[in-house]
PDB file of C-alpha atoms in Angstrom:
ATOM      1  CA  UNK G  16     -41.654  34.811  16.114  1.00 78.00           C
ATOM      2  CA  UNK G  17     -43.207  32.290  13.691  1.00 82.00           C
ATOM      3  CA  UNK G  18     -44.292  28.970  15.168  1.00 92.00           C
ATOM      4  CA  UNK G  19     -45.329  25.542  14.000  1.00 95.00           C
ATOM      5  CA  UNK G  20     -48.995  24.942  14.761  1.00 96.00           C
ATOM      6  CA  UNK G  21     -50.901  21.672  15.047  1.00 98.00           C
ATOM      7  CA  UNK G  22     -54.557  20.707  15.179  1.00 97.00           C
ATOM      8  CA  UNK G  23     -56.325  19.231  16.970  1.00 97.00           C
ATOM      9  CA  UNK G  24     -54.591  19.410  20.342  1.00 97.00           C
ATOM     10  CA  UNK G  25     -56.334  16.217  21.445  1.00 97.00           C
ATOM     11  CA  UNK G  26     -58.029  13.558  19.341  1.00 97.00           C
ATOM     12  CA  UNK G  27     -59.932  10.591  20.730  1.00 98.00           C
ATOM     13  CA  UNK G  28     -60.804   7.844  18.286  1.00 98.00           C
ATOM     14  CA  UNK G  29     -61.929   4.253  18.278  1.00 97.00           C
ATOM     15  CA  UNK G  30     -59.674   1.425  17.189  1.00 97.00           C
ATOM     16  CA  UNK G  31     -59.884   0.877  13.434  1.00 97.00           C
ATOM     17  CA  UNK G  32     -60.880   4.447  12.627  1.00 98.00           C
ATOM     18  CA  UNK G  33     -58.892   6.778  10.410  1.00 98.00           C
ATOM     19  CA  UNK G  34     -57.395   9.955  11.833  1.00 98.00           C
ATOM     20  CA  UNK G  35     -55.735  12.920  10.186  1.00 97.00           C
ATOM     21  CA  UNK G  36     -53.391  15.090  12.195  1.00 98.00           C
ATOM     22  CA  UNK G  37     -52.690  18.527  10.813  1.00 97.00           C
ATOM     23  CA  UNK G  38     -49.676  20.768  10.972  1.00 97.00           C
ATOM     24  CA  UNK G  39     -48.801  24.178   9.603  1.00 97.00           C
ATOM     25  CA  UNK G  40     -45.012  24.438   9.391  1.00 95.00           C
ATOM     26  CA  UNK G  41     -43.105  27.703   9.410  1.00 93.00           C
ATOM     27  CA  UNK G  42     -43.647  29.289   6.017  1.00 89.00           C
ATOM     28  CA  UNK G  43     -40.105  29.455   4.615  1.00 87.00           C
ATOM     29  CA  UNK G  44     -39.041  26.029   5.860  1.00 91.00           C
ATOM     30  CA  UNK G  45     -38.304  23.209   3.448  1.00 89.00           C
ATOM     31  CA  UNK G  46     -37.961  20.112   5.619  1.00 92.00           C
ATOM     32  CA  UNK G  47     -40.889  18.639   7.524  1.00 95.00           C
ATOM     33  CA  UNK G  48     -41.067  15.871  10.071  1.00 96.00           C
ATOM     34  CA  UNK G  49     -43.419  13.842  12.193  1.00 98.00           C
ATOM     35  CA  UNK G  50     -42.293  12.411  15.510  1.00 98.00           C
ATOM     36  CA  UNK G  51     -44.244  10.590  18.163  1.00 97.00           C
ATOM     37  CA  UNK G  52     -43.811  10.207  21.909  1.00 97.00           C
ATOM     38  CA  UNK G  53     -45.537   7.490  23.857  1.00 96.00           C
ATOM     39  CA  UNK G  54     -46.273   8.671  27.387  1.00 93.00           C
ATOM     40  CA  UNK G  55     -43.135   8.603  29.523  1.00 91.00           C
ATOM     41  CA  UNK G  56     -40.872   7.562  26.673  1.00 93.00           C
ATOM     42  CA  UNK G  57     -38.471   9.244  24.282  1.00 93.00           C
ATOM     43  CA  UNK G  58     -39.326  11.118  21.125  1.00 96.00           C
ATOM     44  CA  UNK G  59     -39.247   8.792  18.112  1.00 96.00           C
ATOM     45  CA  UNK G  60     -38.819   9.734  14.474  1.00 96.00           C
ATOM     46  CA  UNK G  61     -41.601   8.698  12.108  1.00 97.00           C
ATOM     47  CA  UNK G  62     -40.985  10.363   8.759  1.00 96.00           C
ATOM     48  CA  UNK G  63     -39.193  13.224   7.027  1.00 94.00           C
ATOM     49  CA  UNK G  64     -40.510  15.041   3.973  1.00 94.00           C
ATOM     50  CA  UNK G  65     -38.661  17.235   1.520  1.00 91.00           C
ATOM     51  CA  UNK G  66     -39.425  18.498  -1.962  1.00 88.00           C
ATOM     52  CA  UNK G  67     -42.891  16.937  -1.851  1.00 89.00           C
ATOM     53  CA  UNK G  68     -41.744  13.448  -1.125  1.00 92.00           C
ATOM     54  CA  UNK G  69     -40.757  11.257   1.781  1.00 94.00           C
ATOM     55  CA  UNK G  70     -36.998  11.390   2.311  1.00 92.00           C
ATOM     56  CA  UNK G  71     -36.804   8.873   5.129  1.00 92.00           C
ATOM     57  CA  UNK G  72     -39.203   6.847   7.251  1.00 93.00           C
ATOM     58  CA  UNK G  73     -38.810   4.678  10.306  1.00 93.00           C
ATOM     59  CA  UNK G  74     -39.970   1.102  10.755  1.00 93.00           C
ATOM     60  CA  UNK G  75     -42.887   2.485  12.801  1.00 93.00           C
ATOM     61  CA  UNK G  76     -44.144   4.249   9.658  1.00 95.00           C
ATOM     62  CA  UNK G  77     -45.799   1.248   8.039  1.00 93.00           C
ATOM     63  CA  UNK G  78     -48.507   1.061   5.377  1.00 94.00           C
ATOM     64  CA  UNK G  79     -51.097   2.395   7.825  1.00 96.00           C
ATOM     65  CA  UNK G  80     -49.350   5.773   7.848  1.00 97.00           C
ATOM     66  CA  UNK G  81     -49.175   8.375   5.119  1.00 97.00           C
ATOM     67  CA  UNK G  82     -48.154  12.017   4.863  1.00 97.00           C
ATOM     68  CA  UNK G  83     -49.240  14.724   2.516  1.00 94.00           C
ATOM     69  CA  UNK G  84     -48.617  18.353   1.815  1.00 92.00           C
ATOM     70  CA  UNK G  85     -51.891  19.127   0.063  1.00 84.00           C
ATOM     71  CA  UNK G  86     -51.209  22.832  -0.398  1.00 86.00           C
ATOM     72  CA  UNK G  87     -48.456  25.314   0.305  1.00 77.00           C
ATOM     73  CA  UNK G  88     -49.070  25.477   4.027  1.00 86.00           C
ATOM     74  CA  UNK G  89     -50.462  22.274   5.537  1.00 93.00           C
ATOM     75  CA  UNK G  90     -48.614  19.054   6.303  1.00 96.00           C
ATOM     76  CA  UNK G  91     -50.755  16.114   7.373  1.00 97.00           C
ATOM     77  CA  UNK G  92     -50.231  12.704   8.934  1.00 98.00           C
ATOM     78  CA  UNK G  93     -52.914  10.097   8.281  1.00 98.00           C
ATOM     79  CA  UNK G  94     -53.289   6.877  10.193  1.00 98.00           C
ATOM     80  CA  UNK G  95     -55.588   4.663   8.167  1.00 96.00           C
ATOM     81  CA  UNK G  96     -56.767   2.157  10.779  1.00 95.00           C
ATOM     82  CA  UNK G  97     -55.739   3.130  14.291  1.00 97.00           C
ATOM     83  CA  UNK G  98     -54.553   0.615  16.850  1.00 96.00           C
ATOM     84  CA  UNK G  99     -54.405   0.948  20.625  1.00 97.00           C
ATOM     85  CA  UNK G 100     -50.613   1.221  20.426  1.00 96.00           C
ATOM     86  CA  UNK G 101     -50.894   4.328  18.231  1.00 97.00           C
ATOM     87  CA  UNK G 102     -51.915   6.278  21.340  1.00 98.00           C
ATOM     88  CA  UNK G 103     -49.190   8.860  21.777  1.00 97.00           C
ATOM     89  CA  UNK G 104     -48.311  12.509  21.403  1.00 97.00           C
ATOM     90  CA  UNK G 105     -47.545  13.337  17.782  1.00 98.00           C
ATOM     91  CA  UNK G 106     -45.233  16.249  17.087  1.00 98.00           C
ATOM     92  CA  UNK G 107     -44.738  17.969  13.771  1.00 97.00           C
ATOM     93  CA  UNK G 108     -41.466  19.803  13.164  1.00 96.00           C
ATOM     94  CA  UNK G 109     -40.030  21.942  10.412  1.00 94.00           C
ATOM     95  CA  UNK G 110     -36.526  23.015   9.528  1.00 91.00           C
ATOM     96  CA  UNK G 111     -34.964  25.603   7.249  1.00 86.00           C
ATOM     97  CA  UNK G 112     -34.849  29.335   6.813  1.00 77.00           C
ATOM     98  CA  UNK G 113     -32.051  31.182   8.577  1.00 75.00           C
ATOM     99  CA  UNK G 114     -31.343  28.287  10.975  1.00 75.00           C
ATOM    100  CA  UNK G 115     -30.491  25.346   8.702  1.00 76.00           C
ATOM    101  CA  UNK G 116     -30.122  22.752  11.447  1.00 86.00           C
ATOM    102  CA  UNK G 117     -32.672  23.653  14.105  1.00 90.00           C
ATOM    103  CA  UNK G 118     -35.978  21.818  14.064  1.00 92.00           C
ATOM    104  CA  UNK G 119     -38.934  23.756  15.383  1.00 92.00           C
ATOM    105  CA  UNK G 120     -41.537  21.611  17.082  1.00 95.00           C
ATOM    106  CA  UNK G 121     -45.259  22.172  17.146  1.00 96.00           C
ATOM    107  CA  UNK G 122     -47.257  21.845  20.383  1.00 96.00           C
ATOM    108  CA  UNK G 123     -48.303  18.297  19.547  1.00 97.00           C
ATOM    109  CA  UNK G 124     -51.528  16.364  19.113  1.00 98.00           C
ATOM    110  CA  UNK G 125     -52.395  13.880  21.821  1.00 97.00           C
ATOM    111  CA  UNK G 126     -53.986  10.882  20.119  1.00 98.00           C
ATOM    112  CA  UNK G 127     -55.974   8.512  22.297  1.00 98.00           C
ATOM    113  CA  UNK G 128     -57.193   5.298  20.690  1.00 98.00           C
ATOM    114  CA  UNK G 129     -59.866   3.434  22.646  1.00 97.00           C
TER     115      UNK G 129
ATOM    116  CA  UNK Q  12     -29.280   2.003  12.824  1.00 73.00           C
ATOM    117  CA  UNK Q  13     -28.396   5.259  14.483  1.00 86.00           C
ATOM    118  CA  UNK Q  14     -28.591   5.304  18.248  1.00 92.00           C
ATOM    119  CA  UNK Q  15     -28.178   7.865  21.024  1.00 96.00           C
ATOM    120  CA  UNK Q  16     -27.638   6.734  24.600  1.00 97.00           C
ATOM    121  CA  UNK Q  17     -28.267   9.088  27.499  1.00 98.00           C
ATOM    122  CA  UNK Q  18     -27.328   8.926  31.181  1.00 97.00           C
ATOM    123  CA  UNK Q  19     -28.471   9.204  33.870  1.00 97.00           C
ATOM    124  CA  UNK Q  20     -32.185   8.505  33.528  1.00 97.00           C
ATOM    125  CA  UNK Q  21     -32.920  10.501  36.676  1.00 98.00           C
ATOM    126  CA  UNK Q  22     -30.890  13.148  38.447  1.00 98.00           C
ATOM    127  CA  UNK Q  23     -31.739  14.802  41.747  1.00 98.00           C
ATOM    128  CA  UNK Q  24     -29.760  17.840  42.889  1.00 97.00           C
ATOM    129  CA  UNK Q  25     -30.066  20.595  45.451  1.00 97.00           C
ATOM    130  CA  UNK Q  26     -30.731  24.113  44.286  1.00 97.00           C
ATOM    131  CA  UNK Q  27     -27.453  25.804  43.417  1.00 97.00           C
ATOM    132  CA  UNK Q  28     -25.667  22.552  42.554  1.00 97.00           C
ATOM    133  CA  UNK Q  29     -24.468  21.670  39.067  1.00 98.00           C
ATOM    134  CA  UNK Q  30     -26.046  18.982  36.899  1.00 98.00           C
ATOM    135  CA  UNK Q  31     -24.367  17.035  34.125  1.00 98.00           C
ATOM    136  CA  UNK Q  32     -26.109  14.831  31.568  1.00 98.00           C
ATOM    137  CA  UNK Q  33     -24.124  12.719  29.119  1.00 98.00           C
ATOM    138  CA  UNK Q  34     -24.902  11.272  25.709  1.00 98.00           C
ATOM    139  CA  UNK Q  35     -23.126   9.102  23.190  1.00 97.00           C
ATOM    140  CA  UNK Q  36     -24.087   8.678  19.550  1.00 96.00           C
ATOM    141  CA  UNK Q  37     -23.348   6.017  16.993  1.00 94.00           C
ATOM    142  CA  UNK Q  38     -23.503   7.756  13.604  1.00 90.00           C
ATOM    143  CA  UNK Q  39     -20.132   9.382  12.928  1.00 90.00           C
ATOM    144  CA  UNK Q  40     -21.761  11.448  10.141  1.00 89.00           C
ATOM    145  CA  UNK Q  41     -23.949  13.318  12.664  1.00 91.00           C
ATOM    146  CA  UNK Q  42     -22.938  16.967  12.773  1.00 90.00           C
ATOM    147  CA  UNK Q  43     -25.519  18.741  14.896  1.00 93.00           C
ATOM    148  CA  UNK Q  44     -26.417  18.011  18.518  1.00 96.00           C
ATOM    149  CA  UNK Q  45     -29.323  19.835  20.170  1.00 96.00           C
ATOM    150  CA  UNK Q  46     -30.564  19.578  23.738  1.00 97.00           C
ATOM    151  CA  UNK Q  47     -34.252  19.877  24.514  1.00 97.00           C
ATOM    152  CA  UNK Q  48     -36.109  20.575  27.743  1.00 97.00           C
ATOM    153  CA  UNK Q  49     -39.578  19.115  27.997  1.00 95.00           C
ATOM    154  CA  UNK Q  50     -42.105  19.951  30.658  1.00 94.00           C
ATOM    155  CA  UNK Q  51     -45.067  17.685  31.259  1.00 90.00           C
ATOM    156  CA  UNK Q  52     -47.488  17.701  28.353  1.00 89.00           C
ATOM    157  CA  UNK Q  53     -45.504  20.269  26.401  1.00 92.00           C
ATOM    158  CA  UNK Q  54     -43.402  20.230  23.259  1.00 94.00           C
ATOM    159  CA  UNK Q  55     -39.612  19.750  23.401  1.00 93.00           C
ATOM    160  CA  UNK Q  56     -38.003  23.166  23.698  1.00 94.00           C
ATOM    161  CA  UNK Q  57     -34.522  23.718  22.315  1.00 93.00           C
ATOM    162  CA  UNK Q  58     -32.251  25.074  25.045  1.00 96.00           C
ATOM    163  CA  UNK Q  59     -28.824  24.835  23.435  1.00 96.00           C
ATOM    164  CA  UNK Q  60     -27.184  23.162  20.480  1.00 95.00           C
ATOM    165  CA  UNK Q  61     -23.701  22.515  19.144  1.00 95.00           C
ATOM    166  CA  UNK Q  62     -22.321  21.815  15.712  1.00 91.00           C
ATOM    167  CA  UNK Q  63     -19.536  19.384  14.997  1.00 85.00           C
ATOM    168  CA  UNK Q  64     -16.958  22.062  14.219  1.00 84.00           C
ATOM    169  CA  UNK Q  65     -17.152  23.395  17.792  1.00 83.00           C
ATOM    170  CA  UNK Q  66     -15.990  21.713  21.003  1.00 90.00           C
ATOM    171  CA  UNK Q  67     -17.891  23.777  23.539  1.00 94.00           C
ATOM    172  CA  UNK Q  68     -20.700  26.303  23.668  1.00 94.00           C
ATOM    173  CA  UNK Q  69     -22.058  28.258  26.599  1.00 96.00           C
ATOM    174  CA  UNK Q  70     -25.229  30.248  27.177  1.00 94.00           C
ATOM    175  CA  UNK Q  71     -25.478  31.731  30.671  1.00 96.00           C
ATOM    176  CA  UNK Q  72     -25.925  28.789  33.082  1.00 97.00           C
ATOM    177  CA  UNK Q  73     -26.003  26.168  30.356  1.00 98.00           C
ATOM    178  CA  UNK Q  74     -23.062  24.715  28.450  1.00 98.00           C
ATOM    179  CA  UNK Q  75     -22.592  21.857  26.044  1.00 98.00           C
ATOM    180  CA  UNK Q  76     -19.363  20.037  25.215  1.00 97.00           C
ATOM    181  CA  UNK Q  77     -18.710  17.761  22.259  1.00 96.00           C
ATOM    182  CA  UNK Q  78     -15.991  15.164  21.753  1.00 95.00           C
ATOM    183  CA  UNK Q  79     -16.313  13.987  18.157  1.00 93.00           C
ATOM    184  CA  UNK Q  80     -13.548  11.433  18.443  1.00 93.00           C
ATOM    185  CA  UNK Q  81     -15.276   9.674  21.316  1.00 94.00           C
ATOM    186  CA  UNK Q  82     -18.769  10.491  19.998  1.00 95.00           C
ATOM    187  CA  UNK Q  83     -19.758  11.986  23.349  1.00 96.00           C
ATOM    188  CA  UNK Q  84     -21.576  15.182  24.169  1.00 97.00           C
ATOM    189  CA  UNK Q  85     -22.688  16.553  27.511  1.00 98.00           C
ATOM    190  CA  UNK Q  86     -25.004  19.163  28.975  1.00 98.00           C
ATOM    191  CA  UNK Q  87     -23.853  21.134  31.991  1.00 98.00           C
ATOM    192  CA  UNK Q  88     -26.241  23.249  34.045  1.00 98.00           C
ATOM    193  CA  UNK Q  89     -24.708  25.372  36.782  1.00 97.00           C
ATOM    194  CA  UNK Q  90     -26.449  27.052  39.723  1.00 97.00           C
ATOM    195  CA  UNK Q  91     -29.544  24.937  39.214  1.00 98.00           C
ATOM    196  CA  UNK Q  92     -32.940  26.360  40.141  1.00 97.00           C
ATOM    197  CA  UNK Q  93     -36.251  24.593  40.858  1.00 96.00           C
ATOM    198  CA  UNK Q  94     -37.588  25.789  37.502  1.00 96.00           C
ATOM    199  CA  UNK Q  95     -34.862  23.745  35.789  1.00 97.00           C
ATOM    200  CA  UNK Q  96     -36.800  20.643  36.871  1.00 97.00           C
ATOM    201  CA  UNK Q  97     -37.973  18.880  33.687  1.00 97.00           C
ATOM    202  CA  UNK Q  98     -37.036  16.049  31.347  1.00 97.00           C
ATOM    203  CA  UNK Q  99     -33.993  16.779  29.193  1.00 98.00           C
ATOM    204  CA  UNK Q 100     -33.364  15.046  25.886  1.00 97.00           C
ATOM    205  CA  UNK Q 101     -30.211  15.021  23.826  1.00 98.00           C
ATOM    206  CA  UNK Q 102     -30.415  14.361  20.095  1.00 97.00           C
ATOM    207  CA  UNK Q 103     -28.233  13.941  17.041  1.00 96.00           C
ATOM    208  CA  UNK Q 104     -29.126  15.041  13.535  1.00 92.00           C
ATOM    209  CA  UNK Q 105     -28.321  12.417  10.951  1.00 85.00           C
ATOM    210  CA  UNK Q 106     -26.653  13.022   7.619  1.00 78.00           C
ATOM    211  CA  UNK Q 107     -28.531  15.216   5.153  1.00 71.00           C
ATOM    212  CA  UNK Q 108     -31.088  16.543   7.703  1.00 69.00           C
ATOM    213  CA  UNK Q 109     -32.953  13.283   7.551  1.00 76.00           C
ATOM    214  CA  UNK Q 110     -33.999  13.093  11.180  1.00 91.00           C
ATOM    215  CA  UNK Q 111     -33.231  13.751  14.829  1.00 94.00           C
ATOM    216  CA  UNK Q 112     -32.385  10.666  16.866  1.00 95.00           C
ATOM    217  CA  UNK Q 113     -33.256  11.291  20.501  1.00 97.00           C
ATOM    218  CA  UNK Q 114     -31.776   9.947  23.685  1.00 97.00           C
ATOM    219  CA  UNK Q 115     -33.992   8.316  26.279  1.00 96.00           C
ATOM    220  CA  UNK Q 116     -34.244  11.416  28.442  1.00 97.00           C
ATOM    221  CA  UNK Q 117     -33.084  12.505  31.883  1.00 98.00           C
ATOM    222  CA  UNK Q 118     -35.567  13.548  34.523  1.00 98.00           C
ATOM    223  CA  UNK Q 119     -33.912  16.364  36.471  1.00 98.00           C
ATOM    224  CA  UNK Q 120     -35.329  17.276  39.854  1.00 98.00           C
ATOM    225  CA  UNK Q 121     -33.965  20.367  41.575  1.00 97.00           C
ATOM    226  CA  UNK Q 122     -34.970  20.592  45.227  1.00 96.00           C
ATOM    227  CA  UNK Q 123     -35.142  23.970  46.955  1.00 93.00           C
TER     228      UNK Q 123
END
């Protein structure tokens, strides 16, 4: 069964540094998402992406965040200047194909900002 | 904005008992309601979902009910087992597939 993949599984970075989190969605899906989960808290929506543009973003997704689909397979989340409070698990998800509603989550990238 | 409330935050049951988790949502345009199970350090795993044109759905020991008028939906787990212990999240999909709005989670502990 096809799966969403994410790299790296764990990223440690210093405050102020840029990070890029990578995702490979399921190949025939059309909708892509980033969510984050601070340890012990709920999953929070960051951004949705469809037809090569952002379709919705949350108030968390400020000017420090950007997303890109640089080719036909990758979907990236960039944080330009990381803050301590960006430490969280970041999940990519994709939706489409034969199951129009279900979102398939990747395994996540744990981002630790020191 | 859209909001999903979930109760209880923790639930402890004995093996073999039933467990019920309840959620309410605010966006009347939501039409898809999944439930996820999350084990520590892992991704949310879809366990069951329901669409707005259905009132109830069952899959073995797990069932979900939806009351669109009241904007409530619930997860029912029967004959609980220790391996059901995890955090469970409800969610609602907003209009036009824009995003999933998650509840705050329920930590279920099933004691042998």
